[in-house]
Coordinates of C-alpha atoms in Angstrom, one line a residue:
Chain T
M270 CA -7.9 1.0 -62.0
N271 CA -11.2 0.1 -60.4
F272 CA -9.3 -2.4 -58.3
L273 CA -6.9 0.3 -57.1
N274 CA -9.8 2.5 -56.4
A275 CA -11.4 -0.2 -54.3
I276 CA -8.2 -0.8 -52.4
T277 CA -7.8 3.0 -51.7
L278 CA -11.4 3.2 -50.5
I279 CA -10.8 0.4 -48.0
G280 CA -7.5 1.9 -47.0
N281 CA -9.1 5.3 -46.4
Y282 CA -12.2 4.3 -44.6
L283 CA -11.3 1.0 -43.0
F284 CA -7.6 0.3 -42.7
I285 CA -6.2 3.6 -41.5
P286 CA -9.1 4.4 -39.1
G287 CA -9.0 0.8 -37.9
L288 CA -5.2 0.9 -37.4
T289 CA -5.4 4.2 -35.5
Y290 CA -8.3 3.1 -33.3
G291 CA -6.5 -0.3 -32.7
C292 CA -3.4 1.5 -31.5
Q293 CA -5.5 3.6 -29.1
L294 CA -7.3 0.5 -27.8
A295 CA -4.0 -1.4 -27.5
L296 CA -2.4 1.2 -25.4
G297 CA -5.5 1.4 -23.2
A298 CA -5.7 -2.4 -22.9
L299 CA -2.0 -2.6 -22.0
G300 CA -2.7 -0.5 -18.9
V301 CA -5.6 -2.7 -17.9
T302 CA -3.7 -5.8 -18.4
L303 CA -0.7 -4.5 -16.4
I304 CA -2.8 -3.8 -13.4
Y305 CA -4.5 -7.2 -13.8
A306 CA -1.1 -8.9 -14.0
I307 CA 0.3 -7.3 -10.9
L308 CA -2.6 -6.3 -8.7
R309 CA -4.9 -9.0 -10.0
Y310 CA -8.1 -7.1 -10.5
S311 CA -9.9 -5.4 -13.4
N312 CA -9.3 -1.7 -13.0
F313 CA -12.6 0.0 -14.0
A314 CA -11.1 3.4 -13.3
H315 CA -8.8 3.1 -16.2
G316 CA -11.0 5.0 -18.7
E317 CA -11.2 7.9 -16.3
T318 CA -7.4 7.7 -15.6
M319 CA -7.0 8.2 -19.4
A320 CA -9.4 11.2 -19.2
F321 CA -7.5 12.7 -16.3
G322 CA -4.2 12.4 -18.0
T323 CA -5.6 13.9 -21.2
M324 CA -7.2 16.8 -19.2
V325 CA -3.9 17.7 -17.6
T326 CA -2.2 17.5 -21.0
I327 CA -4.8 19.8 -22.4
F328 CA -4.2 22.4 -19.7
A329 CA -0.4 22.1 -20.3
T330 CA -1.0 22.5 -24.0
W331 CA -3.0 25.7 -23.5
G332 CA -0.3 27.0 -21.2
L333 CA 2.3 26.3 -23.8
Q334 CA 0.2 27.9 -26.5
K335 CA -0.1 31.0 -24.4
L336 CA 3.7 31.1 -24.0
G337 CA 3.9 30.8 -27.8
V338 CA 5.6 27.4 -27.7
S339 CA 4.8 25.1 -30.6
L340 CA 6.1 22.1 -32.4
G341 CA 5.5 23.5 -35.9
P342 CA 3.5 20.9 -37.9
L343 CA 3.1 18.6 -34.9
P344 CA 0.5 19.1 -32.1
T345 CA 1.8 21.0 -29.1
A346 CA 0.1 18.3 -26.9
L347 CA 3.1 16.0 -27.6
I348 CA 5.4 18.2 -25.5
A349 CA 2.7 18.8 -22.9
M350 CA 2.2 15.1 -22.4
P351 CA 5.0 14.6 -19.8
V352 CA 3.2 17.0 -17.5
G353 CA 0.0 14.9 -17.9
I354 CA 1.9 11.7 -17.2
L355 CA 3.5 13.2 -14.1
M356 CA 0.2 14.3 -12.6
T357 CA -1.5 11.0 -13.5
V358 CA 1.3 9.1 -11.8
V359 CA 0.8 11.2 -8.7
L360 CA -3.0 10.6 -8.9
C361 CA -2.6 6.8 -9.3
L362 CA 0.0 6.5 -6.5
V363 CA -2.2 8.5 -4.2
S364 CA -5.3 6.4 -5.1
D365 CA -3.2 3.3 -4.4
R366 CA -2.0 4.6 -1.1
V367 CA -5.5 5.7 0.0
V368 CA -7.7 2.9 -1.5
Y369 CA -6.0 -0.2 -2.9
R370 CA -3.1 -0.6 -0.4
Y371 CA -5.6 -1.3 2.4
H372 CA -7.2 -4.1 0.4
R373 CA -3.8 -5.5 -0.5
K374 CA -2.9 -5.7 3.2
Q375 CA -6.3 -7.3 3.9
R376 CA -5.8 -9.7 1.0
S377 CA -9.2 -8.8 -0.3
D378 CA -11.0 -10.7 -3.1
P379 CA -10.5 -9.4 -6.6
V380 CA -14.1 -8.5 -6.7
I381 CA -13.7 -6.1 -3.8
F382 CA -10.8 -4.5 -5.6
L383 CA -13.0 -4.2 -8.6
I384 CA -15.8 -2.5 -6.8
A385 CA -13.4 -0.2 -5.1
S386 CA -12.0 0.7 -8.5
I387 CA -15.6 1.6 -9.6
G388 CA -15.8 4.0 -6.7
V389 CA -12.4 5.5 -7.7
M390 CA -13.8 5.8 -11.3
F391 CA -16.8 7.9 -10.1
L392 CA -14.4 10.0 -8.0
Y393 CA -12.1 10.7 -11.0
N394 CA -15.2 11.2 -13.1
G395 CA -16.5 14.0 -10.9
L396 CA -13.1 15.5 -10.5
I397 CA -12.7 15.8 -14.2
R398 CA -16.1 17.3 -14.8
F399 CA -15.5 19.7 -11.9
V400 CA -12.2 20.9 -13.4
I401 CA -12.6 21.0 -17.1
G402 CA -16.4 20.5 -17.5
P403 CA -18.4 18.0 -19.5
D404 CA -18.0 19.7 -22.9
D405 CA -16.0 18.9 -26.0
Q406 CA -12.4 20.3 -26.0
I407 CA -10.4 20.5 -29.2
F408 CA -6.8 20.9 -28.5
T409 CA -5.2 19.7 -31.8
D410 CA -3.0 22.3 -33.5
G411 CA -0.3 22.2 -36.2
E412 CA -0.7 20.6 -39.6
R413 CA -4.0 18.7 -39.9
F414 CA -3.0 16.3 -42.7
I415 CA 0.1 14.4 -43.7
I416 CA -1.7 13.9 -47.0
T417 CA -5.2 15.1 -47.9
A418 CA -7.7 13.3 -50.1
R419 CA -7.3 15.8 -52.9
E420 CA -3.5 15.7 -52.9
F421 CA -3.7 12.0 -53.1
K422 CA -6.0 12.1 -56.0
T423 CA -3.9 14.5 -58.0
L424 CA -0.8 12.5 -57.1
T425 CA -2.1 9.2 -58.2
G426 CA -4.9 10.1 -60.7
L427 CA -7.3 7.8 -58.9
K428 CA -10.9 8.6 -58.4
E429 CA -10.8 7.7 -54.7
G430 CA -8.8 9.8 -52.3
L431 CA -6.7 8.6 -49.3
A432 CA -6.5 11.1 -46.5
F433 CA -3.9 10.5 -43.7
K434 CA -4.3 12.8 -40.8
T435 CA -1.3 14.0 -38.7
T436 CA -3.0 12.7 -35.6
Q437 CA -3.3 9.2 -37.2
G438 CA 0.3 9.2 -38.1
I439 CA 1.3 10.3 -34.6
T440 CA -0.9 7.7 -33.0
I441 CA 0.7 4.9 -35.0
V442 CA 4.3 6.1 -34.5
V443 CA 3.9 6.8 -30.8
T444 CA 2.2 3.5 -30.2
A445 CA 5.0 1.6 -32.0
V446 CA 7.7 3.4 -29.9
I447 CA 5.9 3.0 -26.6
V448 CA 5.1 -0.7 -27.2
A449 CA 8.7 -1.4 -28.2
A450 CA 10.0 0.5 -25.1
L451 CA 7.5 -1.4 -22.8
F452 CA 8.6 -4.8 -24.1
W453 CA 12.2 -3.9 -23.8
F454 CA 11.6 -2.9 -20.2
L455 CA 9.6 -6.1 -19.3
N456 CA 12.0 -8.5 -21.0
K457 CA 15.4 -7.0 -20.6
T458 CA 15.6 -5.0 -17.4
R459 CA 15.9 -6.4 -13.9
T460 CA 12.9 -4.4 -12.6
G461 CA 10.8 -5.5 -15.7
K462 CA 11.7 -9.1 -15.1
S463 CA 10.9 -8.9 -11.4
M464 CA 7.4 -7.6 -12.5
R465 CA 6.9 -10.6 -14.7
A466 CA 8.1 -12.9 -12.0
Y467 CA 5.7 -11.3 -9.5
S468 CA 2.9 -11.7 -12.0
D469 CA 3.8 -15.3 -12.7
N470 CA 4.2 -16.5 -9.1
E471 CA 3.7 -14.1 -6.2
D472 CA 4.9 -16.4 -3.4
L473 CA 8.0 -17.5 -5.2
A474 CA 8.8 -13.9 -6.1
L475 CA 8.6 -13.0 -2.4
L476 CA 10.9 -15.9 -1.6
S477 CA 13.3 -14.6 -4.1
G478 CA 13.4 -11.3 -2.3
I479 CA 11.4 -9.2 -4.8
N480 CA 9.9 -6.2 -3.1
P481 CA 6.1 -6.3 -3.8
D482 CA 5.6 -2.6 -2.9
R483 CA 8.2 -1.6 -5.5
V484 CA 6.6 -3.8 -8.1
V485 CA 3.2 -2.3 -7.5
M486 CA 4.6 1.2 -7.6
V487 CA 6.3 0.6 -11.0
A488 CA 3.1 -1.0 -12.3
W489 CA 1.1 2.2 -11.4
I490 CA 3.7 4.5 -13.0
L491 CA 3.6 2.5 -16.2
T492 CA -0.1 2.3 -16.2
A493 CA -0.5 6.1 -15.6
A494 CA 1.9 6.8 -18.5
L495 CA 0.2 4.4 -20.8
A496 CA -3.2 5.8 -19.9
T497 CA -2.2 9.4 -20.4
I498 CA -0.6 8.6 -23.8
A499 CA -3.6 6.5 -24.9
G500 CA -6.0 9.2 -23.8
T501 CA -4.1 12.0 -25.4
L502 CA -3.8 10.2 -28.7
Y503 CA -7.5 9.4 -28.7
G504 CA -8.3 13.0 -27.8
L505 CA -6.1 14.4 -30.5
D506 CA -7.6 12.1 -33.1
K507 CA -11.2 12.6 -32.1
S508 CA -11.8 15.3 -29.5
F509 CA -11.7 15.4 -25.8
K510 CA -15.1 14.7 -24.2
P511 CA -15.1 13.2 -20.7
F512 CA -18.1 11.0 -21.5
T513 CA -16.4 9.2 -24.4
Y514 CA -13.6 8.1 -22.1
L515 CA -16.2 6.3 -20.0
Q516 CA -17.5 4.6 -23.1
I517 CA -14.1 3.6 -24.5
L518 CA -13.5 1.6 -21.3
L519 CA -15.8 -1.1 -22.7
P520 CA -13.9 -1.9 -25.9
I521 CA -10.6 -1.6 -24.0
F522 CA -11.8 -4.3 -21.6
A523 CA -13.0 -6.3 -24.5
A524 CA -9.6 -6.0 -26.1
A525 CA -7.7 -7.0 -22.9
I526 CA -9.9 -10.0 -22.4
V527 CA -10.0 -11.2 -26.0
G528 CA -6.2 -11.0 -26.2
G529 CA -5.8 -12.8 -22.9
I530 CA -5.8 -10.6 -19.8
G531 CA -2.5 -10.3 -18.1
S532 CA -0.6 -10.8 -21.4
P533 CA 0.9 -7.7 -22.9
V534 CA 1.1 -9.2 -26.4
G535 CA -2.5 -10.2 -26.0
A536 CA -3.6 -6.7 -25.1
I537 CA -2.1 -5.4 -28.4
A538 CA -3.6 -8.2 -30.5
G539 CA -6.9 -7.8 -28.8
G540 CA -6.9 -4.0 -29.5
F541 CA -6.5 -4.6 -33.2
V542 CA -9.0 -7.4 -33.3
I543 CA -11.7 -5.3 -31.6
A544 CA -10.9 -2.1 -33.6
F545 CA -10.9 -3.8 -37.0
S546 CA -14.0 -5.8 -36.2
E547 CA -15.9 -2.6 -35.2
V548 CA -14.8 -0.7 -38.2
A549 CA -15.3 -3.6 -40.7
V550 CA -18.8 -4.6 -39.4
T551 CA -20.1 -1.0 -39.5
F552 CA -18.5 -0.1 -42.9
A553 CA -20.8 0.4 -45.8
Y554 CA -19.4 -1.8 -48.6
R555 CA -21.6 -0.5 -51.4
K556 CA -19.0 1.7 -53.1
F557 CA -16.4 -1.0 -52.6
V558 CA -18.5 -3.6 -54.4
S559 CA -19.5 -1.1 -57.1
Y560 CA -15.8 -0.8 -58.1
L561 CA -15.3 -4.5 -58.4
A562 CA -18.6 -5.9 -59.6
P563 CA -20.0 -5.4 -63.1
E564 CA -22.5 -2.6 -63.5
S565 CA -25.5 -4.9 -63.7
W566 CA -24.7 -6.2 -60.2
Q567 CA -24.8 -2.8 -58.5
P568 CA -26.3 -3.3 -55.1
D569 CA -29.3 -1.2 -54.0
G570 CA -28.6 -1.1 -50.3
L571 CA -25.6 0.3 -48.5
L572 CA -24.2 -3.2 -47.8
Q573 CA -23.6 -2.2 -44.2
L574 CA -23.9 -5.1 -41.7
L575 CA -24.7 -2.9 -38.7
S576 CA -25.3 0.8 -38.2
T577 CA -22.4 2.6 -36.5
D578 CA -24.7 3.1 -33.5
Y579 CA -24.2 -0.6 -32.8
K580 CA -20.4 -0.6 -32.8
F581 CA -20.2 -1.4 -29.1
A582 CA -22.3 -4.4 -29.7
V583 CA -19.6 -5.8 -32.0
S584 CA -16.9 -5.8 -29.3
F585 CA -19.2 -7.4 -26.9
S586 CA -20.3 -10.1 -29.3
I587 CA -16.6 -10.9 -29.8
L588 CA -16.0 -10.8 -26.1
V589 CA -18.9 -13.2 -25.4
I590 CA -17.7 -15.6 -28.1
V591 CA -14.2 -15.6 -26.8
L592 CA -15.2 -16.2 -23.2
L593 CA -17.4 -19.1 -24.3
V594 CA -14.9 -20.7 -26.7
R595 CA -11.5 -19.8 -25.2
P596 CA -11.9 -18.2 -21.8
T597 CA -8.2 -17.4 -21.5
G598 CA -8.1 -15.3 -24.6
I599 CA -6.0 -15.6 -27.7
F600 CA -2.7 -15.5 -26.0
R601 CA -3.6 -17.6 -23.0
G602 CA -3.9 -15.0 -20.3
R603 CA -5.6 -15.9 -17.0
S604 CA -9.2 -17.0 -17.0
I605 CA -11.5 -14.7 -15.3
Chain F
M51 CA 23.9 -27.9 18.3
S52 CA 23.7 -28.1 14.5
F53 CA 24.3 -25.2 12.1
L54 CA 20.6 -24.8 11.5
T55 CA 18.4 -25.9 14.3
G56 CA 14.7 -25.7 15.2
N57 CA 14.5 -26.4 18.9
N58 CA 11.4 -27.7 20.6
M59 CA 9.1 -26.2 17.9
T60 CA 5.4 -26.1 18.8
G61 CA 2.9 -24.4 16.6
G62 CA 0.4 -24.6 13.7
Y63 CA -1.7 -22.6 11.3
G64 CA -4.7 -21.9 13.4
A65 CA -5.7 -22.6 17.0
A66 CA -4.7 -26.3 16.9
D67 CA -1.0 -27.1 17.0
I68 CA 0.5 -29.4 14.3
L69 CA 4.0 -29.5 15.7
H70 CA 4.6 -30.7 19.2
D71 CA 8.0 -30.1 20.7
C72 CA 9.7 -31.0 17.5
T73 CA 13.4 -30.6 17.1
I74 CA 15.2 -30.7 13.7
G75 CA 18.7 -29.7 12.8
V76 CA 21.3 -30.0 10.0
E77 CA 25.0 -29.6 9.9
K78 CA 27.0 -27.9 7.1
G79 CA 28.0 -30.3 4.4
E80 CA 25.5 -32.9 5.5
I81 CA 22.1 -34.1 4.4
A82 CA 19.3 -34.4 6.9
V83 CA 16.1 -36.1 5.8
V84 CA 12.7 -35.7 7.5
V85 CA 10.4 -38.7 6.9
G86 CA 7.1 -39.9 8.3
P87 CA 3.6 -40.9 7.4
N88 CA 1.2 -38.6 5.7
G89 CA 0.0 -35.7 8.0
A90 CA 3.0 -36.2 10.3
G91 CA 3.9 -32.5 10.0
K92 CA 7.0 -32.9 7.9
S93 CA 6.3 -30.0 5.5
T94 CA 5.0 -28.0 8.4
A95 CA 8.2 -28.5 10.3
M96 CA 10.2 -27.2 7.3
K97 CA 7.9 -24.2 6.9
A98 CA 8.4 -23.5 10.6
L99 CA 12.2 -23.5 10.1
F100 CA 11.7 -21.1 7.2
G101 CA 9.4 -18.7 9.1
M102 CA 6.2 -19.4 7.2
L103 CA 4.5 -20.5 10.4
D104 CA 4.2 -18.8 13.8
L105 CA 5.8 -20.8 16.6
R106 CA 4.1 -20.7 20.0
Q107 CA 7.2 -22.2 21.6
G108 CA 10.7 -23.1 20.6
E109 CA 13.3 -21.3 18.5
V110 CA 15.1 -21.4 15.2
L111 CA 18.9 -20.8 15.2
I112 CA 21.3 -20.4 12.4
G113 CA 25.0 -20.5 13.3
G114 CA 24.0 -19.9 16.9
E115 CA 22.0 -16.8 16.0
N116 CA 18.3 -16.7 16.9
I117 CA 16.2 -16.0 13.8
T118 CA 12.8 -17.0 15.2
S119 CA 11.2 -13.6 14.6
L120 CA 12.6 -13.1 11.1
T121 CA 10.3 -13.1 8.0
P122 CA 11.1 -15.7 5.2
Q123 CA 12.5 -13.0 3.1
D124 CA 15.0 -12.0 5.8
R125 CA 16.0 -15.6 6.3
V126 CA 16.9 -15.7 2.6
T127 CA 19.4 -12.9 3.2
R128 CA 20.7 -14.9 6.2
G129 CA 21.7 -17.7 3.9
M130 CA 18.6 -19.9 3.7
G131 CA 17.3 -21.3 0.4
F132 CA 13.9 -22.9 0.1
V133 CA 12.4 -25.0 -2.7
P134 CA 8.7 -25.3 -2.2
Q135 CA 7.0 -28.6 -3.2
T136 CA 4.7 -27.0 -5.8
S137 CA 4.7 -23.8 -7.9
N138 CA 8.4 -23.7 -7.4
V139 CA 9.4 -22.1 -10.8
F140 CA 8.3 -19.1 -12.8
T141 CA 6.5 -21.0 -15.6
T142 CA 6.3 -18.2 -18.1
M143 CA 9.9 -17.2 -17.7
S144 CA 12.9 -18.8 -19.3
V145 CA 15.2 -21.1 -17.3
E146 CA 17.9 -18.4 -17.3
E147 CA 15.4 -15.7 -16.1
N148 CA 14.3 -18.1 -13.3
L149 CA 17.9 -18.3 -12.2
E150 CA 18.3 -14.5 -12.4
M151 CA 15.2 -14.0 -10.3
G152 CA 16.7 -16.4 -7.8
A153 CA 19.6 -14.1 -7.4
F154 CA 17.4 -11.0 -7.2
I155 CA 18.7 -9.9 -3.8
R156 CA 22.3 -10.1 -4.9
Q157 CA 24.0 -6.9 -6.2
D158 CA 27.3 -8.6 -7.3
D159 CA 28.0 -10.5 -10.5
I160 CA 25.9 -13.6 -10.6
R161 CA 27.4 -15.3 -13.7
G162 CA 29.8 -17.4 -11.7
T163 CA 27.0 -18.9 -9.6
M164 CA 24.9 -19.4 -12.8
N165 CA 27.7 -21.4 -14.4
Q166 CA 28.0 -23.5 -11.2
V167 CA 24.3 -24.3 -11.5
Y168 CA 24.7 -25.1 -15.2
D169 CA 27.7 -27.4 -14.3
L170 CA 25.5 -29.2 -11.8
F171 CA 22.5 -29.4 -14.1
P172 CA 23.9 -29.5 -17.7
I173 CA 20.4 -29.9 -19.2
L174 CA 19.5 -26.5 -17.9
K175 CA 22.2 -24.8 -19.9
E176 CA 20.9 -26.5 -23.0
K177 CA 17.4 -25.3 -22.3
R178 CA 18.2 -21.9 -20.8
R179 CA 16.1 -20.0 -23.3
Q180 CA 13.0 -22.2 -22.9
P181 CA 10.1 -21.2 -20.6
A182 CA 10.4 -23.3 -17.4
G183 CA 6.7 -24.2 -17.8
E184 CA 7.5 -26.3 -20.9
L185 CA 10.1 -28.5 -19.1
S186 CA 9.5 -32.0 -17.8
G187 CA 8.8 -32.5 -14.1
G188 CA 12.4 -33.6 -13.3
Q189 CA 13.9 -30.7 -15.2
R190 CA 11.5 -28.3 -13.5
Q191 CA 12.8 -29.5 -10.1
Q192 CA 16.3 -28.9 -11.3
V193 CA 15.3 -25.3 -12.2
A194 CA 13.7 -25.0 -8.8
V195 CA 16.8 -26.2 -7.0
G196 CA 19.0 -24.1 -9.2
R197 CA 16.9 -21.0 -8.5
A198 CA 17.4 -21.6 -4.7
L199 CA 21.1 -22.1 -5.2
M200 CA 21.5 -18.7 -6.9
T201 CA 21.6 -16.8 -3.6
Q202 CA 24.6 -19.0 -2.6
P203 CA 22.8 -20.2 0.5
E204 CA 24.4 -22.0 3.5
V205 CA 21.3 -24.1 4.0
L206 CA 19.2 -25.5 1.3
M207 CA 15.8 -26.8 2.2
L208 CA 13.8 -29.0 -0.2
D209 CA 10.2 -29.9 0.3
E210 CA 9.7 -33.3 -1.4
P211 CA 12.0 -32.6 -4.4
T212 CA 11.2 -36.0 -6.0
A213 CA 7.4 -35.8 -5.8
G214 CA 5.9 -36.9 -9.1
V215 CA 9.1 -37.8 -10.9
S216 CA 10.2 -41.2 -12.1
P217 CA 12.5 -43.4 -10.1
I218 CA 15.4 -42.9 -12.6
V219 CA 15.0 -39.1 -12.3
M220 CA 14.8 -39.4 -8.5
D221 CA 18.1 -41.2 -8.3
E222 CA 19.6 -38.6 -10.6
L223 CA 18.2 -35.8 -8.4
F224 CA 19.6 -37.4 -5.2
D225 CA 23.0 -37.7 -6.8
R226 CA 22.9 -33.9 -7.5
I227 CA 21.8 -33.2 -4.0
I228 CA 24.7 -35.2 -2.6
E229 CA 27.0 -33.1 -4.8
I230 CA 25.4 -29.9 -3.4
A231 CA 26.0 -31.1 0.1
R232 CA 29.7 -31.9 -0.7
T233 CA 30.2 -28.2 -1.5
G234 CA 29.6 -27.5 2.1
I235 CA 25.9 -26.6 2.0
A236 CA 23.6 -27.9 4.7
V237 CA 20.8 -29.8 3.0
L238 CA 17.5 -30.5 4.7
M239 CA 14.8 -32.3 2.9
V240 CA 11.4 -33.7 3.4
E241 CA 10.8 -36.9 1.5
Q242 CA 8.0 -39.3 0.7
N243 CA 10.4 -41.9 -0.7
A244 CA 11.7 -42.6 2.7
K245 CA 13.9 -45.6 1.9
Q246 CA 15.9 -44.0 -0.9
A247 CA 16.1 -40.7 0.9
L248 CA 17.5 -42.3 4.1
Q249 CA 20.1 -44.0 2.1
I250 CA 21.7 -40.7 1.2
A251 CA 21.0 -39.1 4.6
D252 CA 23.7 -38.3 7.2
K253 CA 20.9 -37.7 9.6
G254 CA 17.3 -38.8 9.6
Y255 CA 14.2 -37.7 11.5
V256 CA 11.1 -39.8 11.7
L257 CA 8.1 -37.6 12.7
V258 CA 4.8 -38.9 13.8
Q259 CA 1.9 -36.5 14.6
G260 CA 4.2 -33.5 14.7
A261 CA 6.6 -35.0 17.3
N262 CA 10.0 -36.7 16.9
R263 CA 9.7 -40.5 17.0
Y264 CA 13.1 -41.6 15.9
T265 CA 16.3 -39.6 15.3
D266 CA 19.5 -41.2 14.2
T267 CA 21.9 -41.5 11.3
G268 CA 20.3 -42.5 8.0
A269 CA 22.0 -45.9 8.0
A270 CA 21.0 -46.6 11.6
L271 CA 17.3 -45.8 10.9
L272 CA 17.4 -48.1 7.9
A273 CA 18.8 -50.8 10.1
N274 CA 16.3 -50.3 12.9
P275 CA 13.7 -53.1 12.7
D276 CA 11.0 -51.0 14.3
V277 CA 11.5 -48.1 11.8
R278 CA 11.6 -50.6 8.9
K279 CA 8.4 -52.3 10.0
A280 CA 6.4 -49.2 10.7
F281 CA 7.6 -46.7 8.2
L282 CA 9.6 -48.3 5.4
G283 CA 7.3 -51.1 4.5
G284 CA 9.3 -54.0 6.0

């Protein structure tokens, strides 16, 4: 029984939050990695792109709520998301037309692209704060839990409860669907294959008659969609605060690089590696040990390796180690 | 006037010219080989024919039509296929995907052409699901040639197809190239292995410092004592 309690405890505080956070990071890292694979630079504006998509989704959600539209137990934001995606696609394509296309024509260095993207980041940043403000926005509605801790306890008779939030369930399901669709697109369709070819060998892709403008446009559309979905899922699960989207850029980059930047599989693996490390290192193991160890061994401290304030340090430690030991990342992306 | 001709080509990458009044041509169903010492401008001449180099003077004609101002991509649609010397396959993609990408500009059914490529290079059919980056050097060259054949070109241009492969693989590749020429395609290639290449050449061009030095049939060049002494190692 103690063993089951211990497992439940880990599931509740470590596995489910880690899995959810991992999905959100993976979706974010996929967007970063796509831009890196096609346009060959690190897009620092990605966090703000996520925030922008989420912001539009929030406005659409409010609009739908005013009209009395709802999805019952599911959050209304799910049907508002296409509006967010559409607006974000427009934003990305306009930014590409105004900023990045010039540098493509100039064949600028990746570092110039990167700095331009920081400028774009600040622009989005201001735009978002101007429109929706810097405050917290909670836009979740519908059923809060798939199963609450109390329901779980009465169901199983265990001392520990396992809560599973609707937003967590949605995050996992939506991520699985999106990732499957993305991989199908990249591996099975003509356009998807042409994107992989362009990423693999640009000159040969041009010789084969692949149109670079089209590849770049599709890359932006996919990135905008991924960013909006990732941002909305994150906002549903936590809450929407523009500043957190600036912060989340850091673990997202860590995830993309750890997995191997430019590799979609790597982005997903990296997302989970970073998420689980952050959660596992900042988790207090005292209760977990108390279930398993005899009473006389009860620890006095919290058995927490690092305070949660340091969670960003975890992703960066992993990032530094990976860059030192295996600069191309787990799945052999490009070296930076 | 050959099917594909570069007439009196003069030009280079920057201010200095690499090619000086250089003329190269190839007839349908024939193999033309460009040889010469290092730095003679062999690859540059080929790039000039394919539009990867701005010409100051001269013209490129295909079937009598002037294509001097076309981009490389447009020349592909005019029936030219080009196999670069390096980075000539998509390493992370499977052999079959490489061939599919070769046929990207085609809207019709490509399976027939793909089967022709597999007939020409049976090993590729066996390895069609493997990433091209995992193949041996000789097999990669086969993928590269196969990729270029997927557009059903009238002219196939090869930049040192046997660079870095063993002599046995080289003979094998040359046999395949002869087969390709027999189907009516004009084959133009630049080669380091001058002797072996001239043996299969209908026409040979010896370039020195970006200019034509000797132009004759492959056999005649091999028999020419001056050419033998200066370029073929006796």
